């Protein structure tokens, strides 16, 4: 009888617990399939980005543009960090993998006609993680 009296309290306690979404699994050990999955999902981007994220951008307010490096916590980032394939196509942005080693990779999204260029730097430990964005846009 005592067990039956405890049942509503136990159910209420379980229902009051916050639900935590499981982090996505690493999309791939190989960089190009990883990057494809990373570009298509804000959830994957959030899970596989190093925080705070290093971000280098050009300050065009001076006579000669200079690079400024900032460290951005997750709360200051706007996802998606990088455009999906459909968005890149719509915005006439090209994509290339510049370099891949066993534990580092660099990819660039660009449009030479508009002076748009962003480089994305990844490091691999258990999975690839974005660690730096360099916005070289003019």
Coordinates of C-alpha atoms in Angstrom, one line a residue:
X1 CA 0.0 0.0 0.0
X2 CA 2.9 2.4 0.9
X3 CA 4.4 1.7 -2.6
X4 CA 1.1 2.8 -4.3
X5 CA 1.1 6.0 -2.3
X6 CA 4.7 6.8 -3.4
X7 CA 4.0 6.2 -7.1
X8 CA 2.3 9.6 -7.8
X9 CA 5.2 11.4 -6.1
X10 CA 7.8 9.4 -8.0
X11 CA 6.0 10.1 -11.3
X12 CA 5.8 13.8 -10.6
X13 CA 9.5 13.9 -9.7
X14 CA 10.5 12.2 -13.0
X15 CA 8.2 14.5 -15.0
X16 CA 9.7 17.6 -13.4
X17 CA 13.3 16.7 -14.5
X18 CA 14.5 18.7 -17.5
X19 CA 14.9 16.9 -20.7
X20 CA 18.4 16.9 -22.1
X21 CA 18.9 16.4 -25.8
X22 CA 21.7 14.0 -26.6
X23 CA 24.6 15.6 -28.4
X24 CA 24.9 14.4 -32.0
X25 CA 27.4 11.7 -32.8
X26 CA 30.5 12.6 -34.7
X27 CA 29.4 12.7 -38.4
X28 CA 32.6 11.3 -39.8
X29 CA 36.3 10.7 -39.1
X30 CA 37.1 11.9 -42.6
X31 CA 37.0 15.7 -43.0
X32 CA 35.0 16.2 -46.2
X33 CA 32.0 14.1 -45.1
X34 CA 32.2 15.7 -41.7
X35 CA 32.3 19.2 -43.2
X36 CA 29.2 18.4 -45.4
X37 CA 27.3 17.3 -42.3
X38 CA 28.6 20.3 -40.3
X39 CA 27.5 22.8 -42.9
X40 CA 23.9 21.3 -43.1
X41 CA 23.1 21.3 -39.4
X42 CA 23.1 24.0 -36.8
X43 CA 22.9 21.3 -34.1
X44 CA 26.0 19.6 -35.5
X45 CA 27.7 23.1 -35.6
X46 CA 26.8 23.8 -31.9
X47 CA 28.1 20.3 -30.8
X48 CA 31.4 20.4 -32.8
X49 CA 32.6 24.0 -32.3
X50 CA 35.3 24.9 -29.8
X51 CA 34.1 27.5 -27.2
X52 CA 35.1 30.3 -27.0
X53 CA 35.4 30.4 -30.7
X54 CA 38.4 32.4 -32.1
X55 CA 37.2 34.8 -34.8
X56 CA 39.5 37.0 -36.8
X57 CA 38.0 39.8 -38.9
X58 CA 39.3 42.8 -40.8
X59 CA 38.8 46.2 -39.4
X60 CA 38.2 48.4 -42.4
X61 CA 37.8 51.7 -40.4
X62 CA 41.6 52.5 -40.5
X63 CA 43.5 53.6 -43.7
X64 CA 45.0 50.1 -43.9
X65 CA 42.7 47.2 -42.9
X66 CA 44.0 45.3 -39.8
X67 CA 43.1 42.0 -38.4
X68 CA 41.3 41.9 -35.0
X69 CA 41.0 38.6 -33.1
X70 CA 38.2 38.0 -30.6
X71 CA 37.1 35.0 -28.6
X72 CA 33.3 34.5 -28.8
X73 CA 31.4 32.4 -26.2
X74 CA 28.6 30.2 -27.6
X75 CA 25.9 32.7 -26.4
X76 CA 27.4 35.4 -28.6
X77 CA 27.4 33.3 -31.8
X78 CA 24.6 33.2 -34.3
X79 CA 24.0 29.7 -35.8
X80 CA 24.4 28.5 -38.5
X81 CA 28.1 29.6 -38.5
X82 CA 28.5 28.5 -42.0
X83 CA 26.0 28.4 -44.9
X84 CA 24.5 25.2 -46.1
X85 CA 25.0 24.0 -49.6
X86 CA 21.7 25.4 -50.7
X87 CA 22.5 28.8 -49.2
X88 CA 26.0 28.8 -50.8
X89 CA 24.4 28.1 -54.2
X90 CA 21.7 30.8 -53.7
X91 CA 24.4 33.4 -52.7
X92 CA 26.8 32.3 -55.4
X93 CA 29.5 31.2 -52.9
X94 CA 32.1 28.7 -53.8
X95 CA 33.6 26.2 -51.4
X96 CA 37.0 24.5 -51.3
X97 CA 39.0 22.4 -48.9
X98 CA 42.4 24.1 -48.7
X99 CA 44.3 21.6 -46.5
X100 CA 43.7 18.4 -44.6
X101 CA 46.2 16.6 -42.3
X102 CA 45.5 13.8 -39.8
X103 CA 44.4 16.4 -37.1
X104 CA 43.9 19.8 -38.9
X105 CA 41.8 21.0 -41.8
X106 CA 41.0 24.3 -43.4
X107 CA 38.1 25.1 -45.7
X108 CA 37.2 28.4 -47.4
X109 CA 33.9 29.8 -48.6
X110 CA 34.3 32.6 -51.1
X111 CA 32.9 34.8 -53.9
X112 CA 35.8 36.6 -55.6
X113 CA 33.5 39.0 -57.5
X114 CA 32.1 40.4 -54.2
X115 CA 35.3 40.1 -52.2
X116 CA 33.7 37.6 -49.8
X117 CA 36.1 35.1 -48.2
X118 CA 35.8 33.2 -44.9
X119 CA 38.3 30.5 -43.8
X120 CA 37.2 27.8 -41.3
X121 CA 39.9 26.0 -39.3
X122 CA 39.2 22.7 -37.7
X123 CA 41.2 20.5 -35.3
X124 CA 40.6 16.8 -34.8
X125 CA 40.8 14.9 -31.5
X126 CA 37.9 12.5 -30.9
X127 CA 36.0 14.3 -33.7
X128 CA 36.6 17.4 -35.9
X129 CA 35.9 20.7 -34.1
X130 CA 35.8 24.2 -35.6
X131 CA 38.3 26.3 -33.7
X132 CA 38.8 29.5 -35.7
X133 CA 37.0 31.5 -38.4
X134 CA 39.0 34.1 -40.3
X135 CA 36.7 36.6 -42.2
X136 CA 39.0 38.0 -44.9
X137 CA 36.1 39.7 -46.7
X138 CA 36.9 43.1 -48.2

